[in-house]
Short mmCIF file of C-alpha atoms and ligand atoms in Angstrom, two decimals:
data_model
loop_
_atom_site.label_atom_id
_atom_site.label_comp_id
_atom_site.label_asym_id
_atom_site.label_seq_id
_atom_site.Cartn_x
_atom_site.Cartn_y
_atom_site.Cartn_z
CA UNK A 174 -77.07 72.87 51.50
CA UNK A 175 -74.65 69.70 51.59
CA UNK A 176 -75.12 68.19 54.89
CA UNK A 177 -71.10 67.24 56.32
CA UNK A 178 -70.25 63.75 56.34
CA UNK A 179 -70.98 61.66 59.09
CA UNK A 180 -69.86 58.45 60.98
CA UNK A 181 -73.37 56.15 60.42
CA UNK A 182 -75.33 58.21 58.53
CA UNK A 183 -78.96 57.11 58.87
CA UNK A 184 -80.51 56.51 54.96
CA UNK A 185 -84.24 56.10 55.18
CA UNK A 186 -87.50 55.18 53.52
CA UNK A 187 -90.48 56.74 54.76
CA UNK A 188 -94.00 55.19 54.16
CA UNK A 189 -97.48 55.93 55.29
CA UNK A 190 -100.98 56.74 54.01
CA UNK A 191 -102.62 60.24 53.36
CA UNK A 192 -103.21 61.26 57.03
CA UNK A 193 -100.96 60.03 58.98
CA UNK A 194 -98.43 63.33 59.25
CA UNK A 195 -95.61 61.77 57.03
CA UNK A 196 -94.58 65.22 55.30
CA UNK A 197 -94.58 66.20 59.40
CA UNK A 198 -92.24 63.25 60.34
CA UNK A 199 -89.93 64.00 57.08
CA UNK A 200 -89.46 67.31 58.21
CA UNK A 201 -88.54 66.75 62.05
CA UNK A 202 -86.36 63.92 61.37
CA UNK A 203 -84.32 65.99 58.55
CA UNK A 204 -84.09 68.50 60.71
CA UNK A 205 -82.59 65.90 64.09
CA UNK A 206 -80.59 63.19 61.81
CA UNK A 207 -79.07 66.28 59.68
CA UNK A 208 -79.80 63.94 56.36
CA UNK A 209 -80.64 65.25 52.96
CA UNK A 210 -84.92 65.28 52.40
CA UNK A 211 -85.72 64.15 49.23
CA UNK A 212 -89.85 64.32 48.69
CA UNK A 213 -90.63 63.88 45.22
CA UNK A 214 -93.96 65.88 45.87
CA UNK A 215 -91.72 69.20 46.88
CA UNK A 216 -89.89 68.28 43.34
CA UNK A 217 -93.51 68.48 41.59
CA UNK A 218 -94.10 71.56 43.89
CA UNK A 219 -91.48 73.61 42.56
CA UNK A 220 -91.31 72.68 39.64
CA UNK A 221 -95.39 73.92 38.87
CA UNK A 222 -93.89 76.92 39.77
CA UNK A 223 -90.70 76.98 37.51
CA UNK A 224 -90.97 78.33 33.93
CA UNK A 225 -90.85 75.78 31.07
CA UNK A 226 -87.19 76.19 30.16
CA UNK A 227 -85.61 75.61 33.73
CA UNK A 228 -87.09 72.46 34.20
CA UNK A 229 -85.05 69.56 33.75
CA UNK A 230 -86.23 66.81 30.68
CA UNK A 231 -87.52 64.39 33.55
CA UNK A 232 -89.35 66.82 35.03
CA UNK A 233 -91.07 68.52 31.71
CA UNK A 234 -91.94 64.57 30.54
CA UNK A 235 -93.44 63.85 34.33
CA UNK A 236 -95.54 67.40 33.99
CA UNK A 237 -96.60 66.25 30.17
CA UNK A 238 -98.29 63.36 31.90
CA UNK A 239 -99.86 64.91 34.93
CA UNK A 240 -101.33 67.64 32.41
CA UNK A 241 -103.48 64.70 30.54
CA UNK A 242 -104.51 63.46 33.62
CA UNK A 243 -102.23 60.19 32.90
CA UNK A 244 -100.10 58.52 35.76
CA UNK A 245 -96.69 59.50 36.06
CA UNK A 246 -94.16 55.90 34.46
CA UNK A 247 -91.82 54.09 36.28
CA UNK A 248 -89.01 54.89 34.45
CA UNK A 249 -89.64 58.89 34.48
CA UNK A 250 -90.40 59.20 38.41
CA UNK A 251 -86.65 57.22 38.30
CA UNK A 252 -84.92 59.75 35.80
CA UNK A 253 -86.31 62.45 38.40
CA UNK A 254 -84.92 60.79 41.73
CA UNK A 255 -82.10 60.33 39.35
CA UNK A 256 -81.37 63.78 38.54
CA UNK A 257 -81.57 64.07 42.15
CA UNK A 258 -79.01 61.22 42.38
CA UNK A 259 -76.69 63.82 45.35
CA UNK A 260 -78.99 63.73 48.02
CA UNK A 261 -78.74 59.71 47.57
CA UNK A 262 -75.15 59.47 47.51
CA UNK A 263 -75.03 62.40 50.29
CA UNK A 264 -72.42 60.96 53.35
CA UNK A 265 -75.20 62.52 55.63
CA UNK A 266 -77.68 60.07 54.67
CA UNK A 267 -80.93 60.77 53.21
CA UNK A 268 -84.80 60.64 53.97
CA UNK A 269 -86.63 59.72 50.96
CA UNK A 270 -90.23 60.76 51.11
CA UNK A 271 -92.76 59.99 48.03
CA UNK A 272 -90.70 57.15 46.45
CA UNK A 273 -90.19 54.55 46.04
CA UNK A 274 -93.83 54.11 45.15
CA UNK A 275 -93.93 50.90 43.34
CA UNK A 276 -91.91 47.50 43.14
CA UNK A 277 -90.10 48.66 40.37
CA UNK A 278 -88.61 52.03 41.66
CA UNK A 279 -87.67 50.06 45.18
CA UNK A 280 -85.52 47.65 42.62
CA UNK A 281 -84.09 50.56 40.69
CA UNK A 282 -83.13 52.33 44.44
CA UNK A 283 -81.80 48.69 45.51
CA UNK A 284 -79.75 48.45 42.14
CA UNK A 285 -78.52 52.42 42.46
CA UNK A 286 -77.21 51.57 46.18
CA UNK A 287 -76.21 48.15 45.83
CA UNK A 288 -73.35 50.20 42.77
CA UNK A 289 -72.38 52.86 45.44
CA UNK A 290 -71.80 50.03 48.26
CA UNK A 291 -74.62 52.24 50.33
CA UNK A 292 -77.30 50.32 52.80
CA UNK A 293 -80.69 51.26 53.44
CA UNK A 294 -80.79 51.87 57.08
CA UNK A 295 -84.92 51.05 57.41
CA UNK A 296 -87.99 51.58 56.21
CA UNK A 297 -90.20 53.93 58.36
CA UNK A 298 -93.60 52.78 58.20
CA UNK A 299 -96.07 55.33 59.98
CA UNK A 300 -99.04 53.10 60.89
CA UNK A 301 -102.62 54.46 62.21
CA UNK A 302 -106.27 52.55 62.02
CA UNK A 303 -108.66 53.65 59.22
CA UNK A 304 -111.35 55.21 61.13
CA UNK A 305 -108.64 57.53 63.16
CA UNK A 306 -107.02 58.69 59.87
CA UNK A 307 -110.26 59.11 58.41
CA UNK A 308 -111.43 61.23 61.54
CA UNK A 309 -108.36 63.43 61.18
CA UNK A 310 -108.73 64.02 57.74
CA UNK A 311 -112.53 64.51 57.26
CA UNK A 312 -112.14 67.37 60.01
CA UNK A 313 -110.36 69.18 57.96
CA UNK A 314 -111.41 73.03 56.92
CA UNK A 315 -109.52 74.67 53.72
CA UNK A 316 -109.65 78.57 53.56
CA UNK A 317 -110.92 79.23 50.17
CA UNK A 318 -108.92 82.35 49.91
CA UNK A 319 -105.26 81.62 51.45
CA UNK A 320 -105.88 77.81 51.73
CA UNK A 321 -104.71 77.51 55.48
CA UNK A 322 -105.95 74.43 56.79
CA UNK A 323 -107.65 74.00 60.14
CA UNK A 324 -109.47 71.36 62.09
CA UNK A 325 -112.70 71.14 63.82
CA UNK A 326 -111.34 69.73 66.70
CA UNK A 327 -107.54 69.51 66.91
CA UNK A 328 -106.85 72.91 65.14
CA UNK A 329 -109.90 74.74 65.28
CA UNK A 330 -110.12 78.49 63.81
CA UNK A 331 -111.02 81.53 66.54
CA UNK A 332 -114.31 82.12 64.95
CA UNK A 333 -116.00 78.78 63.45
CA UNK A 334 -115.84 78.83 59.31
CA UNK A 335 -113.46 81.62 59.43
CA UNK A 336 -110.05 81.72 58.38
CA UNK A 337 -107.66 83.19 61.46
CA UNK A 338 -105.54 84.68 58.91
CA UNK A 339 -107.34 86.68 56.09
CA UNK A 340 -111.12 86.33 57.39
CA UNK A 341 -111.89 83.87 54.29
CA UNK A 342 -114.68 81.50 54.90
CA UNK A 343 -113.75 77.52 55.60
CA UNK A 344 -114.42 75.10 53.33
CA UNK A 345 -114.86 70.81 53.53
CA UNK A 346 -112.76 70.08 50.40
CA UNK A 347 -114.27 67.03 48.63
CA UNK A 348 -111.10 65.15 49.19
CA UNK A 349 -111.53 65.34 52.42
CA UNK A 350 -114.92 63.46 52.99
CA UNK A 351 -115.33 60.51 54.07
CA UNK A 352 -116.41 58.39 51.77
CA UNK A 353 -113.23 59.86 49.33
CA UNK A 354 -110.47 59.14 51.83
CA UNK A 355 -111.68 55.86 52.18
CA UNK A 356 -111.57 55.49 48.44
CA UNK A 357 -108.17 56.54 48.78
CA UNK A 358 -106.66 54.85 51.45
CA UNK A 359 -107.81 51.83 49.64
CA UNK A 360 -105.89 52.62 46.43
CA UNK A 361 -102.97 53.68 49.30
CA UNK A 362 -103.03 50.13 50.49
CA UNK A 363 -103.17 48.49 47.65
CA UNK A 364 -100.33 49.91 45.54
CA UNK A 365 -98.40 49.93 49.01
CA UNK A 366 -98.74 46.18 49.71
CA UNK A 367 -95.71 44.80 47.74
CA UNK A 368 -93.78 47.45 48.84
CA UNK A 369 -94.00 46.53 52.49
CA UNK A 370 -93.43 42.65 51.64
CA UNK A 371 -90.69 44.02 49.83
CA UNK A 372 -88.93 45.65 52.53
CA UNK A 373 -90.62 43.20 55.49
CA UNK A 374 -88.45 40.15 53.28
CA UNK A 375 -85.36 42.42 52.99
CA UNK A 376 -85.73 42.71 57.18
CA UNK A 377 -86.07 46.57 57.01
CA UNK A 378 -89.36 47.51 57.54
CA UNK A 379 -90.10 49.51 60.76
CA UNK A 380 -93.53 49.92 62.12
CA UNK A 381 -94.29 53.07 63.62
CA UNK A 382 -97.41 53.50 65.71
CA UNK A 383 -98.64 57.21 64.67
CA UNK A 384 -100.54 58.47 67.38
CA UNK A 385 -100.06 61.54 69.19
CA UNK A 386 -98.88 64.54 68.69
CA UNK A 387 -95.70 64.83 66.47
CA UNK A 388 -93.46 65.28 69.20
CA UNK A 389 -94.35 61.90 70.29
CA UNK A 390 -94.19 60.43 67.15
CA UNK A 391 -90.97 61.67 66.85
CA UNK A 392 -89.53 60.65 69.70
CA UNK A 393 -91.38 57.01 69.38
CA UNK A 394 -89.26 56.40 65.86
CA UNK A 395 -85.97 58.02 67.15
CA UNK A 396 -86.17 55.01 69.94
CA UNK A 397 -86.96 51.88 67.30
CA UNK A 398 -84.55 53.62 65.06
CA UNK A 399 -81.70 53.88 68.23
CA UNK A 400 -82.49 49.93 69.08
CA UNK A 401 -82.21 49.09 65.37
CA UNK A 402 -78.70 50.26 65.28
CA UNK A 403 -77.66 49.03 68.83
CA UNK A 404 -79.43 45.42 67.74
CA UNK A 405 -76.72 45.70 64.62
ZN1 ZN B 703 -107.35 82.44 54.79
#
């Protein structure tokens, strides 16, 4: 689906660490700006799922790597987005989601626009303390049959341990301890710093406080983002 062409069409970068309901936010603002959602986990996603000779050569090479366990280069992640290349140059505007992840993607995404006379619009950046994502995420309960995931306390199941929808018993994935997410959200941060310098220089970055439910959040970003294009 081709989303019509539109006056300003709003072309966005989301950011944020593991827990702070960016896949959410992608979804709901796709869905109220009409843009095309890029994620470059959904392309992993399907893809798993694809057999060998439908996938595209960007995609087998990025699979090759993730099989030995080996990070995922520059220049493939950019041959995928690449391949994707429509939903960029879509008149709707687009919500990328997933990339760019390091300094050199954001250049090749700068370089790509700056060719097609296309502006970024901003750079969402979904912002929560460390102890609140890490309370969110460490509540966490993974059915070990269907893999629905609940939460003690915001989402909790009708019985306690058991899955509402096929009766399977909950699990605490080891992800979703502590003392891993805050391994993680450290690695988050860290390969996430230049990024946001990157994007805070260009005078794009937008801060998002991501508390509440995602209603609010919603609603808190459609405001900035309304204000960003009346300040312009
Ligand atoms: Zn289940």
């Amino acid at each position: 689906m081709v989303p019509g062409e539109r006056p300003n069409p709003w072309r966005l970068i989301l950011l944020g660490a593991p827990g702070v309901g960016k896949g959410t936010q992608a979804e709901l603002l796709t869905e109220r700006l009409g843009a095309c959602h890029l994620s470059t986990g959904d392309i992993f996603r399907a893809a798993g799922k694809r057999k060998d000779c439908d996938q595209s050569p960007a995609i087998r090479a990025a699979l090759e790597y993730m099989r030995r366990g080996e990070l995922v280069p520059d220049s493939t992640v950019w041959e995928m987005v690449r391949e994707r290349s429509d939903c960029i140059l879509c008149r709707g505007g687009f919500i990328l989601d997933g990339f760019p992840r390091t300094l050199g993607q954001a250049e090749s995404l700068k370089d790509l626009m700056e060719k097609e006379k296309l502006s970024l619009s901003a750079v969402v950046d979904y912002e929560l303390p460390v102890d609140e994502i890490v309370q969110r995420l460490s509540g966490r309960r993974t059915c070990e049959e269907c893999k629905s995931v609940f939460h003690v306390k915001e989402r909790p199941p009708k019985v306690e341990a058991v899955c509402d929808h096929c009766g399977g018993r909950l699990f605490h994935r080891e992800d979703d301890r502590p003392e891993a997410i805050t391994v993680r959200l450290e690695a988050y941060e860290r390969s996430t710093a230049p990024l946001i310098q990157f994007y805070k220089n260009l005078g794009l970055l937008l801060p998002i406080v991501a508390k509440g439910s995602p209603d609010e959040i919603l609603a808190r970003t459609m405001e900035k983002m309304d204000k960003l294009a009346d300040d312009r």
